[in-house]
């Protein structure tokens, strides 16, 4: 078993070490962003994060910047859903981490609830994809929206971002909470 503190070691670096070593087993990350990745002979064969699996889970791996990592060698993936080479996974992790950066500045606290502001007009023209994102506004936290939406996590936040920038939605503390919005 391998254990790593991801505040000291970057997740992509630890994953790269395991992939290049041709390892097989389960990588489990526990912290603010939890994830599981199964490896078979240095290949990623299954991933799960925030209720997502496969490629959508891989997209969320770019968010991991802390927590505890445990690698349990020899564990088989219960339901392999990926067949990706190590180079493509590592390259995608780097691309995804960069793509997340501006969204994480805007949506830094996923426990906050997006809600419509008084500037919102129900007659506001929106696309189908925007409607799918906006239909969850006011009903749950950003994290729960990401878990429940059929849209990819980054796509969901990208669709919400212009409405937040225009002052049509805002992030507020969860109901019955003493959290102060940022």
Short mmCIF file of N, CA and C in Angstrom, two decimals:
data_model
loop_
_atom_site.label_atom_id
_atom_site.label_comp_id
_atom_site.label_asym_id
_atom_site.label_seq_id
_atom_site.Cartn_x
_atom_site.Cartn_y
_atom_site.Cartn_z
N UNK A 1 0.85 -1.18 0.00
CA UNK A 1 0.00 0.00 0.00
C UNK A 1 0.89 1.24 0.00
N UNK A 2 0.47 2.23 -0.76
CA UNK A 2 1.17 3.51 -0.82
C UNK A 2 0.23 4.57 -0.28
N UNK A 3 0.77 5.46 0.53
CA UNK A 3 -0.01 6.55 1.11
C UNK A 3 0.71 7.85 0.80
N UNK A 4 -0.04 8.88 0.36
CA UNK A 4 0.58 10.18 0.06
C UNK A 4 -0.34 11.30 0.50
N UNK A 5 0.25 12.34 1.05
CA UNK A 5 -0.46 13.57 1.40
C UNK A 5 -0.39 14.47 0.17
N UNK A 6 -1.54 14.75 -0.43
CA UNK A 6 -1.56 15.50 -1.69
C UNK A 6 -1.37 17.00 -1.50
N UNK A 7 -1.15 17.44 -0.26
CA UNK A 7 -0.72 18.83 -0.08
C UNK A 7 0.80 18.91 -0.24
N UNK A 8 1.46 17.77 -0.11
CA UNK A 8 2.92 17.72 -0.29
C UNK A 8 3.33 17.19 -1.65
N UNK A 9 2.53 16.29 -2.20
CA UNK A 9 2.82 15.69 -3.50
C UNK A 9 1.64 15.94 -4.42
N UNK A 10 1.88 16.46 -5.59
CA UNK A 10 0.80 16.75 -6.54
C UNK A 10 0.19 15.44 -7.05
N UNK A 11 -1.14 15.42 -7.15
CA UNK A 11 -1.83 14.22 -7.62
C UNK A 11 -1.31 13.74 -8.97
N UNK A 12 -1.16 14.63 -9.97
CA UNK A 12 -0.66 14.13 -11.26
C UNK A 12 0.70 13.45 -11.16
N UNK A 13 1.58 13.95 -10.28
CA UNK A 13 2.91 13.36 -10.13
C UNK A 13 2.83 11.96 -9.53
N UNK A 14 1.96 11.78 -8.52
CA UNK A 14 1.81 10.46 -7.91
C UNK A 14 1.18 9.50 -8.90
N UNK A 15 0.16 9.96 -9.62
CA UNK A 15 -0.48 9.10 -10.62
C UNK A 15 0.52 8.73 -11.72
N UNK A 16 1.32 9.69 -12.14
CA UNK A 16 2.33 9.43 -13.17
C UNK A 16 3.30 8.35 -12.71
N UNK A 17 3.73 8.41 -11.47
CA UNK A 17 4.64 7.41 -10.93
C UNK A 17 4.01 6.01 -10.99
N UNK A 18 2.74 5.93 -10.61
CA UNK A 18 2.06 4.63 -10.62
C UNK A 18 1.86 4.12 -12.05
N UNK A 19 1.48 5.02 -12.95
CA UNK A 19 1.26 4.61 -14.34
C UNK A 19 2.57 4.17 -14.99
N UNK A 20 3.62 4.94 -14.82
CA UNK A 20 4.90 4.60 -15.44
C UNK A 20 5.52 3.35 -14.83
N UNK A 21 5.14 3.05 -13.60
CA UNK A 21 5.62 1.84 -12.95
C UNK A 21 4.85 0.60 -13.37
N UNK A 22 3.84 0.79 -14.24
CA UNK A 22 3.04 -0.35 -14.70
C UNK A 22 2.19 -0.97 -13.61
N UNK A 23 1.80 -0.17 -12.63
CA UNK A 23 1.06 -0.68 -11.47
C UNK A 23 -0.37 -1.08 -11.81
N UNK A 24 -0.90 -1.99 -10.99
CA UNK A 24 -2.30 -2.40 -11.05
C UNK A 24 -2.86 -2.27 -9.64
N UNK A 25 -4.09 -1.77 -9.53
CA UNK A 25 -4.73 -1.62 -8.24
C UNK A 25 -5.64 -0.41 -8.21
N UNK A 26 -6.05 -0.03 -7.00
CA UNK A 26 -6.98 1.09 -6.83
C UNK A 26 -6.28 2.27 -6.17
N UNK A 27 -6.46 3.44 -6.77
CA UNK A 27 -6.01 4.71 -6.20
C UNK A 27 -7.26 5.36 -5.62
N UNK A 28 -7.22 5.68 -4.34
CA UNK A 28 -8.37 6.32 -3.69
C UNK A 28 -7.91 7.64 -3.09
N UNK A 29 -8.63 8.71 -3.42
CA UNK A 29 -8.33 10.04 -2.88
C UNK A 29 -9.48 10.43 -1.96
N UNK A 30 -9.14 10.81 -0.73
CA UNK A 30 -10.13 11.25 0.24
C UNK A 30 -9.76 12.68 0.63
N UNK A 31 -10.73 13.57 0.56
CA UNK A 31 -10.52 14.97 0.89
C UNK A 31 -11.67 15.78 0.37
N UNK A 32 -11.42 17.04 0.05
CA UNK A 32 -12.48 17.90 -0.46
C UNK A 32 -13.06 17.35 -1.75
N UNK A 33 -12.23 16.81 -2.61
CA UNK A 33 -12.66 16.18 -3.86
C UNK A 33 -12.25 14.72 -3.80
N UNK A 34 -13.22 13.83 -3.64
CA UNK A 34 -12.92 12.41 -3.54
C UNK A 34 -12.98 11.75 -4.90
N UNK A 35 -12.13 10.75 -5.08
CA UNK A 35 -12.08 10.05 -6.37
C UNK A 35 -11.49 8.66 -6.18
N UNK A 36 -11.80 7.80 -7.14
CA UNK A 36 -11.19 6.48 -7.21
C UNK A 36 -10.78 6.24 -8.65
N UNK A 37 -9.60 5.68 -8.81
CA UNK A 37 -9.07 5.36 -10.14
C UNK A 37 -8.48 3.95 -10.05
N UNK A 38 -8.87 3.10 -10.99
CA UNK A 38 -8.32 1.75 -11.02
C UNK A 38 -7.33 1.64 -12.17
N UNK A 39 -6.21 1.02 -11.88
CA UNK A 39 -5.14 0.85 -12.85
C UNK A 39 -4.95 -0.64 -13.15
N UNK A 40 -4.62 -0.92 -14.40
CA UNK A 40 -4.24 -2.28 -14.79
C UNK A 40 -3.00 -2.17 -15.65
N UNK A 41 -1.89 -2.64 -15.15
CA UNK A 41 -0.61 -2.63 -15.86
C UNK A 41 -0.28 -1.25 -16.44
N UNK A 42 -0.44 -0.24 -15.61
CA UNK A 42 -0.08 1.12 -16.02
C UNK A 42 -1.09 1.81 -16.91
N UNK A 43 -2.29 1.27 -17.01
CA UNK A 43 -3.37 1.89 -17.79
C UNK A 43 -4.53 2.21 -16.85
N UNK A 44 -5.21 3.32 -17.07
CA UNK A 44 -6.41 3.65 -16.31
C UNK A 44 -7.56 2.89 -16.95
N UNK A 45 -8.23 2.04 -16.15
CA UNK A 45 -9.33 1.23 -16.69
C UNK A 45 -10.69 1.59 -16.10
N UNK A 46 -10.69 2.34 -15.00
CA UNK A 46 -11.96 2.78 -14.41
C UNK A 46 -11.68 4.00 -13.56
N UNK A 47 -12.66 4.93 -13.53
CA UNK A 47 -12.54 6.12 -12.70
C UNK A 47 -13.91 6.50 -12.17
N UNK A 48 -13.92 7.06 -10.97
CA UNK A 48 -15.14 7.56 -10.38
C UNK A 48 -14.83 8.78 -9.52
N UNK A 49 -15.67 9.81 -9.65
CA UNK A 49 -15.51 11.03 -8.84
C UNK A 49 -16.84 11.77 -8.82
N UNK A 50 -17.29 12.15 -7.64
CA UNK A 50 -18.51 12.94 -7.46
C UNK A 50 -19.70 12.32 -8.20
N UNK A 51 -19.85 11.04 -8.10
CA UNK A 51 -20.97 10.36 -8.74
C UNK A 51 -20.82 10.18 -10.23
N UNK A 52 -19.70 10.60 -10.79
CA UNK A 52 -19.44 10.47 -12.23
C UNK A 52 -18.53 9.27 -12.45
N UNK A 53 -18.62 8.71 -13.64
CA UNK A 53 -17.74 7.60 -14.02
C UNK A 53 -17.14 7.88 -15.39
N UNK A 54 -16.16 7.08 -15.74
CA UNK A 54 -15.56 7.17 -17.07
C UNK A 54 -14.94 8.52 -17.35
N UNK A 55 -15.09 9.00 -18.60
CA UNK A 55 -14.46 10.26 -19.00
C UNK A 55 -14.88 11.46 -18.14
N UNK A 56 -16.16 11.49 -17.69
CA UNK A 56 -16.59 12.62 -16.85
C UNK A 56 -15.88 12.60 -15.50
N UNK A 57 -15.58 11.42 -14.99
CA UNK A 57 -14.81 11.33 -13.74
C UNK A 57 -13.37 11.77 -13.97
N UNK A 58 -12.79 11.37 -15.11
CA UNK A 58 -11.42 11.79 -15.41
C UNK A 58 -11.31 13.31 -15.45
N UNK A 59 -12.35 13.97 -16.00
CA UNK A 59 -12.35 15.43 -16.06
C UNK A 59 -12.23 16.03 -14.66
N UNK A 60 -12.88 15.41 -13.68
CA UNK A 60 -12.85 15.93 -12.31
C UNK A 60 -11.52 15.68 -11.61
N UNK A 61 -10.72 14.76 -12.11
CA UNK A 61 -9.42 14.50 -11.47
C UNK A 61 -8.52 15.73 -11.54
N UNK A 62 -8.74 16.60 -12.53
CA UNK A 62 -7.96 17.82 -12.64
C UNK A 62 -8.18 18.78 -11.48
N UNK A 63 -9.23 18.54 -10.68
CA UNK A 63 -9.54 19.39 -9.53
C UNK A 63 -8.77 19.01 -8.28
N UNK A 64 -8.22 17.83 -8.25
CA UNK A 64 -7.61 17.33 -7.02
C UNK A 64 -6.33 18.10 -6.72
N UNK A 65 -6.36 18.82 -5.60
CA UNK A 65 -5.18 19.58 -5.19
C UNK A 65 -4.91 19.43 -3.70
N UNK A 66 -5.44 18.39 -3.12
CA UNK A 66 -5.22 18.13 -1.71
C UNK A 66 -5.91 16.84 -1.32
N UNK A 67 -5.74 16.46 -0.07
CA UNK A 67 -6.35 15.24 0.42
C UNK A 67 -5.33 14.15 0.64
N UNK A 68 -5.83 12.98 0.95
CA UNK A 68 -4.99 11.81 1.20
C UNK A 68 -5.18 10.82 0.07
N UNK A 69 -4.08 10.32 -0.46
CA UNK A 69 -4.12 9.32 -1.52
C UNK A 69 -3.66 7.99 -0.95
N UNK A 70 -4.41 6.95 -1.25
CA UNK A 70 -4.02 5.59 -0.89
C UNK A 70 -4.05 4.75 -2.15
N UNK A 71 -2.98 3.99 -2.37
CA UNK A 71 -2.93 3.06 -3.49
C UNK A 71 -2.92 1.65 -2.91
N UNK A 72 -3.90 0.86 -3.34
CA UNK A 72 -4.01 -0.53 -2.90
C UNK A 72 -3.70 -1.42 -4.09
N UNK A 73 -2.50 -2.00 -4.13
CA UNK A 73 -2.12 -2.82 -5.28
C UNK A 73 -2.94 -4.10 -5.36
N UNK A 74 -3.08 -4.58 -6.59
CA UNK A 74 -3.72 -5.86 -6.82
C UNK A 74 -5.24 -5.85 -6.84
N UNK A 75 -5.87 -4.73 -6.59
CA UNK A 75 -7.34 -4.68 -6.62
C UNK A 75 -7.80 -4.55 -8.07
N UNK A 76 -8.78 -5.37 -8.44
CA UNK A 76 -9.33 -5.32 -9.79
C UNK A 76 -10.47 -4.32 -9.87
N UNK A 77 -10.58 -3.65 -11.00
CA UNK A 77 -11.67 -2.70 -11.23
C UNK A 77 -12.99 -3.47 -11.27
N UNK A 78 -14.00 -3.01 -10.49
CA UNK A 78 -15.28 -3.72 -10.49
C UNK A 78 -16.03 -3.61 -11.81
N UNK A 79 -15.89 -2.48 -12.50
CA UNK A 79 -16.63 -2.27 -13.76
C UNK A 79 -15.80 -1.39 -14.69
N UNK A 80 -14.78 -1.96 -15.33
CA UNK A 80 -13.92 -1.15 -16.20
C UNK A 80 -14.73 -0.37 -17.24
N UNK A 81 -14.46 0.93 -17.32
CA UNK A 81 -15.21 1.78 -18.25
C UNK A 81 -14.28 2.67 -19.08
N UNK A 82 -12.98 2.45 -18.97
CA UNK A 82 -12.01 3.25 -19.72
C UNK A 82 -10.93 2.35 -20.29
N UNK A 83 -10.33 2.82 -21.34
CA UNK A 83 -9.15 2.16 -21.89
C UNK A 83 -8.23 3.26 -22.39
N UNK A 84 -7.55 3.91 -21.46
CA UNK A 84 -6.74 5.06 -21.83
C UNK A 84 -5.28 4.81 -21.48
N UNK A 85 -4.43 5.24 -22.36
CA UNK A 85 -2.99 5.13 -22.13
C UNK A 85 -2.53 6.14 -21.11
N UNK A 86 -1.40 5.85 -20.50
CA UNK A 86 -0.92 6.74 -19.44
C UNK A 86 -0.61 8.13 -19.94
N UNK A 87 -0.02 8.24 -21.13
CA UNK A 87 0.33 9.56 -21.64
C UNK A 87 -0.90 10.41 -21.88
N UNK A 88 -1.95 9.80 -22.44
CA UNK A 88 -3.16 10.58 -22.71
C UNK A 88 -3.84 11.01 -21.41
N UNK A 89 -3.83 10.15 -20.39
CA UNK A 89 -4.43 10.51 -19.10
C UNK A 89 -3.66 11.67 -18.47
N UNK A 90 -2.35 11.58 -18.45
CA UNK A 90 -1.55 12.64 -17.84
C UNK A 90 -1.67 13.95 -18.59
N UNK A 91 -1.69 13.88 -19.92
CA UNK A 91 -1.86 15.08 -20.73
C UNK A 91 -3.23 15.71 -20.45
N UNK A 92 -4.26 14.85 -20.38
CA UNK A 92 -5.61 15.36 -20.12
C UNK A 92 -5.71 15.97 -18.73
N UNK A 93 -5.04 15.38 -17.74
CA UNK A 93 -5.03 15.96 -16.39
C UNK A 93 -4.47 17.37 -16.40
N UNK A 94 -3.40 17.58 -17.14
CA UNK A 94 -2.79 18.91 -17.21
C UNK A 94 -3.71 19.90 -17.92
N UNK A 95 -4.32 19.47 -19.02
CA UNK A 95 -5.25 20.34 -19.76
C UNK A 95 -6.44 20.68 -18.88
N UNK A 96 -7.01 19.66 -18.22
CA UNK A 96 -8.19 19.89 -17.38
C UNK A 96 -7.87 20.81 -16.21
N UNK A 97 -6.71 20.61 -15.59
CA UNK A 97 -6.34 21.47 -14.45
C UNK A 97 -6.29 22.93 -14.89
N UNK A 98 -5.73 23.20 -16.06
CA UNK A 98 -5.67 24.57 -16.57
C UNK A 98 -7.04 25.11 -16.93
N UNK A 99 -7.89 24.26 -17.48
CA UNK A 99 -9.23 24.70 -17.86
C UNK A 99 -10.11 24.99 -16.64
N UNK A 100 -9.85 24.30 -15.54
CA UNK A 100 -10.64 24.52 -14.33
C UNK A 100 -10.28 25.84 -13.64
N UNK A 101 -9.05 26.30 -13.78
CA UNK A 101 -8.57 27.45 -13.00
C UNK A 101 -9.50 28.65 -13.01
N UNK A 102 -9.91 29.18 -14.19
CA UNK A 102 -10.77 30.37 -14.15
C UNK A 102 -12.14 30.08 -13.53
N UNK A 103 -12.66 28.88 -13.73
CA UNK A 103 -13.96 28.54 -13.15
C UNK A 103 -13.87 28.43 -11.63
N UNK A 104 -12.75 27.94 -11.12
CA UNK A 104 -12.60 27.79 -9.68
C UNK A 104 -12.41 29.13 -8.98
N UNK A 105 -11.99 30.15 -9.72
CA UNK A 105 -11.93 31.50 -9.15
C UNK A 105 -13.36 32.01 -8.96
N UNK A 106 -14.20 31.79 -9.95
CA UNK A 106 -15.58 32.27 -9.91
C UNK A 106 -16.43 31.42 -8.98
N UNK A 107 -16.27 30.11 -9.05
CA UNK A 107 -17.07 29.16 -8.27
C UNK A 107 -16.15 28.44 -7.28
N UNK A 108 -15.62 29.17 -6.33
CA UNK A 108 -14.61 28.61 -5.42
C UNK A 108 -15.20 27.74 -4.32
N UNK A 109 -16.42 28.01 -3.91
CA UNK A 109 -17.03 27.27 -2.80
C UNK A 109 -18.25 26.52 -3.31
N UNK A 110 -18.11 25.24 -3.48
CA UNK A 110 -19.20 24.44 -4.07
C UNK A 110 -20.31 24.12 -3.07
N UNK A 111 -20.17 24.54 -1.81
CA UNK A 111 -21.27 24.36 -0.86
C UNK A 111 -22.30 25.48 -1.00
N UNK A 112 -21.95 26.53 -1.72
CA UNK A 112 -22.86 27.66 -1.93
C UNK A 112 -23.98 27.27 -2.89
N UNK A 113 -25.11 27.95 -2.73
CA UNK A 113 -26.28 27.69 -3.58
C UNK A 113 -26.42 28.81 -4.60
N UNK A 114 -26.47 28.49 -5.88
CA UNK A 114 -26.78 29.53 -6.86
C UNK A 114 -28.28 29.83 -6.81
N UNK A 115 -28.62 31.09 -6.94
CA UNK A 115 -30.04 31.47 -7.02
C UNK A 115 -30.17 32.62 -8.00
N UNK A 116 -31.38 32.78 -8.51
CA UNK A 116 -31.65 33.87 -9.44
C UNK A 116 -31.73 35.18 -8.66
N UNK A 117 -31.21 36.24 -9.25
CA UNK A 117 -31.28 37.56 -8.63
C UNK A 117 -32.55 38.26 -9.13
N UNK A 118 -32.91 39.40 -8.53
CA UNK A 118 -34.06 40.15 -9.02
C UNK A 118 -33.90 40.60 -10.48
N UNK A 119 -32.68 40.63 -10.97
CA UNK A 119 -32.45 41.02 -12.38
C UNK A 119 -32.88 39.92 -13.35
N UNK A 120 -33.06 38.70 -12.85
CA UNK A 120 -33.44 37.59 -13.72
C UNK A 120 -34.84 37.82 -14.28
N UNK A 121 -35.01 37.57 -15.56
CA UNK A 121 -36.30 37.67 -16.23
C UNK A 121 -36.66 36.27 -16.74
N UNK A 122 -37.80 35.72 -16.31
CA UNK A 122 -38.17 34.39 -16.78
C UNK A 122 -38.29 34.28 -18.30
N UNK A 123 -38.38 35.41 -18.96
CA UNK A 123 -38.46 35.42 -20.42
C UNK A 123 -37.07 35.46 -21.07
N UNK A 124 -36.03 35.40 -20.23
CA UNK A 124 -34.65 35.42 -20.72
C UNK A 124 -34.45 34.28 -21.73
N UNK A 125 -34.03 34.59 -22.95
CA UNK A 125 -33.80 33.52 -23.92
C UNK A 125 -32.56 32.69 -23.52
N UNK A 126 -32.72 31.38 -23.54
CA UNK A 126 -31.61 30.48 -23.22
C UNK A 126 -31.62 29.30 -24.19
N UNK A 127 -30.46 28.70 -24.35
CA UNK A 127 -30.35 27.50 -25.18
C UNK A 127 -30.82 26.29 -24.36
N UNK A 128 -30.98 25.17 -25.03
CA UNK A 128 -31.38 23.94 -24.32
C UNK A 128 -30.36 23.56 -23.25
N UNK A 129 -29.09 23.67 -23.59
CA UNK A 129 -28.04 23.30 -22.63
C UNK A 129 -28.06 24.27 -21.44
N UNK A 130 -28.22 25.56 -21.71
CA UNK A 130 -28.31 26.53 -20.62
C UNK A 130 -29.53 26.22 -19.75
N UNK A 131 -30.63 25.87 -20.38
CA UNK A 131 -31.84 25.53 -19.62
C UNK A 131 -31.57 24.34 -18.69
N UNK A 132 -30.86 23.33 -19.21
CA UNK A 132 -30.55 22.16 -18.38
C UNK A 132 -29.70 22.56 -17.17
N UNK A 133 -28.79 23.49 -17.35
CA UNK A 133 -27.97 23.97 -16.23
C UNK A 133 -28.81 24.83 -15.28
N UNK A 134 -29.59 25.74 -15.84
CA UNK A 134 -30.36 26.69 -15.03
C UNK A 134 -31.53 26.04 -14.30
N UNK A 135 -32.00 24.90 -14.78
CA UNK A 135 -33.16 24.25 -14.16
C UNK A 135 -32.86 23.81 -12.72
N UNK A 136 -31.61 23.68 -12.36
CA UNK A 136 -31.23 23.27 -11.00
C UNK A 136 -30.93 24.44 -10.08
N UNK A 137 -30.84 25.65 -10.63
CA UNK A 137 -30.52 26.84 -9.84
C UNK A 137 -31.62 27.07 -8.80
N UNK A 138 -31.20 27.34 -7.57
CA UNK A 138 -32.13 27.65 -6.49
C UNK A 138 -32.64 26.42 -5.76
N UNK A 139 -32.21 25.23 -6.17
CA UNK A 139 -32.72 24.02 -5.54
C UNK A 139 -31.68 23.26 -4.74
N UNK A 140 -30.39 23.56 -4.96
CA UNK A 140 -29.33 22.80 -4.30
C UNK A 140 -28.00 23.52 -4.44
N UNK A 141 -27.00 22.97 -3.78
CA UNK A 141 -25.64 23.54 -3.83
C UNK A 141 -25.01 23.26 -5.19
N UNK A 142 -23.94 23.99 -5.47
CA UNK A 142 -23.18 23.75 -6.71
C UNK A 142 -22.70 22.30 -6.77
N UNK A 143 -22.20 21.79 -5.65
CA UNK A 143 -21.70 20.41 -5.64
C UNK A 143 -22.81 19.43 -5.99
N UNK A 144 -23.99 19.62 -5.40
CA UNK A 144 -25.10 18.72 -5.71
C UNK A 144 -25.56 18.88 -7.16
N UNK A 145 -25.51 20.11 -7.67
CA UNK A 145 -25.85 20.32 -9.08
C UNK A 145 -24.91 19.52 -9.97
N UNK A 146 -23.62 19.56 -9.65
CA UNK A 146 -22.63 18.83 -10.44
C UNK A 146 -22.89 17.33 -10.36
N UNK A 147 -23.24 16.85 -9.17
CA UNK A 147 -23.51 15.42 -9.00
C UNK A 147 -24.76 14.99 -9.78
N UNK A 148 -25.78 15.83 -9.82
CA UNK A 148 -27.07 15.42 -10.38
C UNK A 148 -27.27 15.77 -11.85
N UNK A 149 -26.55 16.74 -12.34
CA UNK A 149 -26.74 17.17 -13.72
C UNK A 149 -26.22 16.11 -14.69
N UNK A 150 -26.87 16.01 -15.83
CA UNK A 150 -26.37 15.11 -16.87
C UNK A 150 -25.29 15.80 -17.70
N UNK A 151 -25.03 17.07 -17.43
CA UNK A 151 -23.96 17.80 -18.10
C UNK A 151 -22.64 17.50 -17.41
N UNK A 152 -21.55 17.60 -18.11
CA UNK A 152 -20.23 17.47 -17.49
C UNK A 152 -20.04 18.59 -16.48
N UNK A 153 -19.25 18.35 -15.46
CA UNK A 153 -19.06 19.33 -14.39
C UNK A 153 -18.54 20.66 -14.91
N UNK A 154 -17.50 20.62 -15.72
CA UNK A 154 -16.94 21.87 -16.24
C UNK A 154 -17.92 22.54 -17.19
N UNK A 155 -18.63 21.75 -17.97
CA UNK A 155 -19.63 22.33 -18.88
C UNK A 155 -20.72 23.04 -18.10
N UNK A 156 -21.19 22.43 -17.01
CA UNK A 156 -22.23 23.03 -16.19
C UNK A 156 -21.79 24.39 -15.67
N UNK A 157 -20.60 24.45 -15.08
CA UNK A 157 -20.11 25.72 -14.54
C UNK A 157 -19.85 26.75 -15.64
N UNK A 158 -19.38 26.28 -16.79
CA UNK A 158 -19.15 27.18 -17.92
C UNK A 158 -20.47 27.78 -18.40
N UNK A 159 -21.54 26.99 -18.37
CA UNK A 159 -22.85 27.50 -18.78
C UNK A 159 -23.41 28.49 -17.76
N UNK A 160 -23.14 28.29 -16.48
CA UNK A 160 -23.64 29.20 -15.44
C UNK A 160 -22.85 30.51 -15.38
N UNK A 161 -21.58 30.45 -15.75
CA UNK A 161 -20.67 31.59 -15.58
C UNK A 161 -21.17 32.89 -16.21
N UNK A 162 -21.65 32.92 -17.47
CA UNK A 162 -22.09 34.20 -18.02
C UNK A 162 -23.31 34.78 -17.28
N UNK A 163 -24.15 33.93 -16.74
CA UNK A 163 -25.31 34.41 -15.99
C UNK A 163 -24.87 35.01 -14.65
N UNK A 164 -23.84 34.44 -14.06
CA UNK A 164 -23.29 35.03 -12.83
C UNK A 164 -22.61 36.35 -13.15
N UNK A 165 -21.82 36.39 -14.22
CA UNK A 165 -21.13 37.62 -14.62
C UNK A 165 -22.12 38.74 -14.92
N UNK A 166 -23.27 38.39 -15.49
CA UNK A 166 -24.28 39.39 -15.83
C UNK A 166 -25.15 39.77 -14.64
N UNK A 167 -24.91 39.15 -13.48
CA UNK A 167 -25.69 39.47 -12.29
C UNK A 167 -27.08 38.85 -12.30
N UNK A 168 -27.29 37.83 -13.10
CA UNK A 168 -28.60 37.17 -13.17
C UNK A 168 -28.72 36.02 -12.18
N UNK A 169 -27.59 35.45 -11.78
CA UNK A 169 -27.58 34.49 -10.69
C UNK A 169 -26.47 34.89 -9.73
N UNK A 170 -26.62 34.48 -8.48
CA UNK A 170 -25.62 34.77 -7.46
C UNK A 170 -25.46 33.53 -6.59
N UNK A 171 -24.35 33.46 -5.89
CA UNK A 171 -24.11 32.36 -4.96
C UNK A 171 -24.41 32.84 -3.56
N UNK A 172 -25.19 32.06 -2.83
CA UNK A 172 -25.59 32.42 -1.47
C UNK A 172 -25.30 31.26 -0.53
N UNK A 173 -25.26 31.58 0.76
CA UNK A 173 -25.04 30.55 1.77
C UNK A 173 -26.18 29.53 1.71
N UNK A 174 -25.88 28.29 2.05
CA UNK A 174 -26.94 27.28 2.07
C UNK A 174 -28.05 27.68 3.04
N UNK A 175 -29.27 27.26 2.78
CA UNK A 175 -30.36 27.56 3.73
C UNK A 175 -29.99 27.04 5.12
N UNK A 176 -30.41 27.75 6.14
CA UNK A 176 -30.14 27.37 7.53
C UNK A 176 -28.64 27.26 7.81
N UNK A 177 -27.87 28.18 7.25
CA UNK A 177 -26.42 28.16 7.43
C UNK A 177 -25.96 29.53 7.87
N UNK A 178 -24.83 29.53 8.57
CA UNK A 178 -24.24 30.81 8.97
C UNK A 178 -23.06 31.17 8.08
N UNK A 179 -22.92 30.47 6.94
CA UNK A 179 -21.82 30.73 6.01
C UNK A 179 -22.03 32.08 5.35
N UNK A 180 -20.98 32.88 5.28
CA UNK A 180 -21.04 34.18 4.61
C UNK A 180 -20.61 34.01 3.17
N UNK A 181 -21.46 34.44 2.19
CA UNK A 181 -21.07 34.31 0.78
C UNK A 181 -19.79 35.07 0.49
N UNK A 182 -19.00 34.52 -0.45
CA UNK A 182 -17.75 35.18 -0.87
C UNK A 182 -18.01 36.09 -2.03
#
